[in-house]
Every structure is written in structure tokens, then in C-alpha cells.
Amino acid sequence: MEFVKTGISSFDRLFAHGGYPAGNTILILGGPGSGKSIYGVQFLYRGAVDENEPGVLVTLHETPQNIKRNMRSFGWDMEKLEAENKLVIIDAASGRIEERGMESDVMARALDVKNMLAAAQDAADEIGAKRLVIDSLSVMGILSKNDFELRTKLLQLSGRLSAMGITSLVISEARTMDIGTNEFPVETFMVDGVIIMRLNTETQERKINIRKMRGTKHAMGSFKFEISDTGIDLTN
Ligand SMILES: Nc1ncnc2c1ncn2[C@@H]1O[C@H](COP(=O)(O)OP(=O)(O)OP(=O)(O)O)[C@@H](O)[C@H]1O
Ligand SMILES: [Mg+2]
């Protein structure tokens, strides 16, 4: 079995074999500003730079321009990686802004799981991607007419991602802060792993928790982390 580094060396140590089991589909759950997008990009950036593992980012949430600008504050030059064929960014967000008149049509196409994953697969084949990040699923959820449609989409998504054999992070907004205690969002059953990111807005404390990870032993509990000039790092 192969393992894939998370992009955060202090976090790798929480896994028995130093990372995620290769090919896993992992859900990243957290509230607004909890660090989900940074976590996703760090996985791709460090993978490309340190491990020579190319990656694909599907953005449904922020435009590629915004992401690239924001990530520059960590010294991460995503344009350079694109030029080196170590990163492809698939923009499923801009359509909605540029073609407002066709909003529902454009979004429906962009948010069609089949289309999105076909584009991701093409990009992955082109650069030999080992890593994939989808940021974020919440957009799909909002636009689904009902729970049944959302579940169908998720089932399609997780099935296709496993078939692709790429280690994937699927980002989603948490609907409750008590994930794993009282309430189990349907998403958590359909994936190989669940990682929860929390920000306590009163104490400004950030915490990360591996809720589940099929195929490996891992540390349990919440671990404090910070976002600094070099990205995400555990502090305890
Ligand atoms: N250069 C930086 N140094 C330290 N902290 C930063 C830096 N840039 C961003 N942050 C922190 O990271 C947060 C944003 O992280 P990120 O975009 O990953 O959150 P998110 O969980 O994806 O949020 P959303 O749900 O809105 O998409 C900011 O609110 C800020 O607190
Ligand atoms: Mg985000």
C-alpha cells in the first residue's frame, strides 16, 4: 500500500505511515475561514514542489485569480507550477460571474458531476496528477434541488473519484460543529476519510481532527494548528 504526504509534516506524523492511503477520497469539513482552502492548496503545492507529484484543483467557490493572489502570501507561486505542468486549475466558478444572464445554465453544466470529473480526469491525465482537490462541495449542495439530488451527486462523485485512483480532498462547509457526536452528515459515510477543521472565534484557537481514515491507523483527538507565513502547521 502507498501513502501520500499531507503537505504538513507535523500532520503527517499523526498517521501510522506518514500520510493518507493513496487513492483515498477525503472530506475536509469546516466552518467559514477555518483554513480549508489553504489546507487544500498546501496539499497540492507541497506535493508538486517537495514530492514531484502533480495536482489538479477544481474551484467552484473562488476564482483562480483570487486563489493565486491569496496563496502568494505564503510564498506559493501557483502560476509557476502551472507553467511547469505540475498544477492545473479548473475554473468552475468564473462562469457564474461572467455569464450572469445564463447563470443557471452555466452553473448546471459546471456543477454536473460527470462534466466536472471528466474535465478533472483530462487534466490529471495530461500532467500525470497524483493529487486532486475540489473546493468546494457546498456550492453543489446549495444548488441541488433537494437532499436526494445532493446524495445522488455525492454518490456519483465518490464512486468516480475512487475509480480515478487519485488521492482526493473534497472540501465542504460543515453544517454543524458537532460532527461525529450527534449528527452525521450524509457526506461522511460516502468517503474514505474525514478531517474536521475548527476555529474558535472567541479564543482564536484553531484545531484539526482526523475523524476517520480508512486504510491506516491514525491519532485521535483535536490538534492545535496555526496559519503562519508558511501555511498550516500544528503547534502541539
Ligand atoms: N498569510 C496569512 N497568514 C496567516 N493567516 C492567514 C493568512 N492568510 C489567510 N489567513 C487566515 O486564513 C483564513 C482563510 O483561510 P481559508 O481561505 O483556507 O478558509 P476557508 O475555510 O476556505 O474559508 P471559506 O469557507 O470562506 O472558503 C483567513 O480568514 C485568515 O484567518
Ligand atoms: Mg475556502
Short mmCIF file of N, CA and C and ligand atoms in Angstrom, two decimals, residues 30-40 61-62 70-71 73-74 135-136 171 173 197 199 206 227-232, ligand 1:
data_model
loop_
_atom_site.label_atom_id
_atom_site.label_comp_id
_atom_site.label_asym_id
_atom_site.label_seq_id
_atom_site.Cartn_x
_atom_site.Cartn_y
_atom_site.Cartn_z
N GLY A 30 -15.33 22.09 7.56
CA GLY A 30 -15.03 23.18 8.48
C GLY A 30 -15.90 24.38 8.21
N GLY A 31 -15.98 25.29 9.16
CA GLY A 31 -16.76 26.50 9.03
C GLY A 31 -16.03 27.53 8.19
N PRO A 32 -16.65 28.70 7.98
CA PRO A 32 -16.01 29.75 7.18
C PRO A 32 -14.70 30.22 7.82
N GLY A 33 -13.67 30.36 7.00
CA GLY A 33 -12.39 30.86 7.50
C GLY A 33 -11.62 29.88 8.35
N SER A 34 -12.03 28.61 8.35
CA SER A 34 -11.35 27.63 9.21
C SER A 34 -10.04 27.15 8.59
N GLY A 35 -9.77 27.50 7.34
CA GLY A 35 -8.49 27.15 6.72
C GLY A 35 -8.58 26.04 5.69
N LYS A 36 -9.78 25.71 5.25
CA LYS A 36 -9.99 24.59 4.32
C LYS A 36 -9.28 24.79 2.98
N SER A 37 -9.43 25.99 2.42
CA SER A 37 -8.83 26.23 1.11
C SER A 37 -7.31 26.22 1.19
N ILE A 38 -6.77 26.80 2.26
CA ILE A 38 -5.32 26.80 2.45
C ILE A 38 -4.83 25.36 2.60
N TYR A 39 -5.55 24.56 3.38
CA TYR A 39 -5.21 23.15 3.56
C TYR A 39 -5.15 22.43 2.21
N GLY A 40 -6.13 22.70 1.38
CA GLY A 40 -6.19 22.06 0.06
C GLY A 40 -5.04 22.48 -0.83
N HIS A 61 -15.73 27.92 -6.09
CA HIS A 61 -16.02 28.80 -4.98
C HIS A 61 -15.37 30.15 -5.17
N GLU A 62 -14.07 30.12 -5.38
CA GLU A 62 -13.31 31.35 -5.61
C GLU A 62 -12.73 31.26 -7.02
N ASN A 70 -4.28 35.10 -3.09
CA ASN A 70 -4.29 34.80 -1.66
C ASN A 70 -3.13 33.90 -1.26
N MET A 71 -2.80 32.93 -2.09
CA MET A 71 -1.78 31.95 -1.73
C MET A 71 -0.37 32.51 -1.84
N SER A 73 0.63 34.98 -0.34
CA SER A 73 1.05 35.43 1.00
C SER A 73 1.82 34.34 1.74
N PHE A 74 1.76 33.10 1.25
CA PHE A 74 2.55 32.02 1.85
C PHE A 74 3.81 31.73 1.01
N ASP A 135 -12.83 22.30 -4.39
CA ASP A 135 -13.13 23.35 -3.41
C ASP A 135 -14.26 24.22 -3.95
N SER A 136 -15.49 24.12 -3.52
CA SER A 136 -15.94 23.18 -2.51
C SER A 136 -17.27 22.56 -2.92
N ILE A 171 -13.54 19.45 -0.33
CA ILE A 171 -13.80 20.43 0.72
C ILE A 171 -15.29 20.71 0.83
N GLU A 173 -18.37 22.82 3.47
CA GLU A 173 -18.67 23.58 4.68
C GLU A 173 -19.41 22.68 5.67
N MET A 197 -11.89 20.77 10.53
CA MET A 197 -11.10 21.95 10.92
C MET A 197 -12.02 22.90 11.68
N LEU A 199 -12.41 26.61 14.04
CA LEU A 199 -11.87 27.89 14.53
C LEU A 199 -12.78 28.38 15.64
N ARG A 206 -7.30 27.47 16.64
CA ARG A 206 -7.64 26.60 15.51
C ARG A 206 -7.32 25.16 15.87
N ILE A 227 -2.03 29.20 11.30
CA ILE A 227 -1.76 29.59 9.93
C ILE A 227 -0.72 30.70 10.01
N SER A 228 0.48 30.42 9.47
CA SER A 228 1.56 31.42 9.54
C SER A 228 2.02 31.75 8.13
N ASP A 229 3.16 32.40 8.02
CA ASP A 229 3.68 32.81 6.71
C ASP A 229 3.99 31.64 5.79
N THR A 230 4.13 30.44 6.37
CA THR A 230 4.47 29.28 5.55
C THR A 230 3.28 28.33 5.39
N GLY A 231 2.12 28.76 5.85
CA GLY A 231 0.92 27.94 5.71
C GLY A 231 0.49 27.33 7.03
N ILE A 232 -0.11 26.14 6.95
CA ILE A 232 -0.66 25.48 8.13
C ILE A 232 0.42 24.64 8.80
N1 LIG B 1 -1.00 34.94 5.24
C1 LIG B 1 -1.77 34.54 6.25
N2 LIG B 1 -1.25 34.39 7.47
C2 LIG B 1 -2.00 33.96 8.50
N3 LIG B 1 -3.32 33.67 8.39
C3 LIG B 1 -3.88 33.80 7.20
C4 LIG B 1 -3.15 34.23 6.07
N4 LIG B 1 -3.98 34.25 5.01
C5 LIG B 1 -5.18 33.84 5.48
N5 LIG B 1 -5.13 33.58 6.79
C6 LIG B 1 -6.24 33.09 7.63
O1 LIG B 1 -6.88 32.05 6.93
C7 LIG B 1 -8.27 32.32 6.79
C8 LIG B 1 -8.77 31.88 5.43
O2 LIG B 1 -8.46 30.53 5.23
P1 LIG B 1 -9.20 29.72 4.09
O3 LIG B 1 -9.45 30.56 2.92
O4 LIG B 1 -8.45 28.47 3.88
O5 LIG B 1 -10.57 29.39 4.83
P2 LIG B 1 -11.79 28.52 4.32
O6 LIG B 1 -12.08 27.55 5.39
O7 LIG B 1 -11.50 28.03 2.96
O8 LIG B 1 -12.95 29.61 4.29
P3 LIG B 1 -14.27 29.69 3.37
O9 LIG B 1 -15.24 28.76 3.97
O10 LIG B 1 -14.68 31.10 3.47
O11 LIG B 1 -13.87 29.30 1.99
C9 LIG B 1 -8.42 33.80 6.93
O12 LIG B 1 -9.70 34.10 7.43
C10 LIG B 1 -7.30 34.15 7.87
O13 LIG B 1 -7.74 33.98 9.22
#
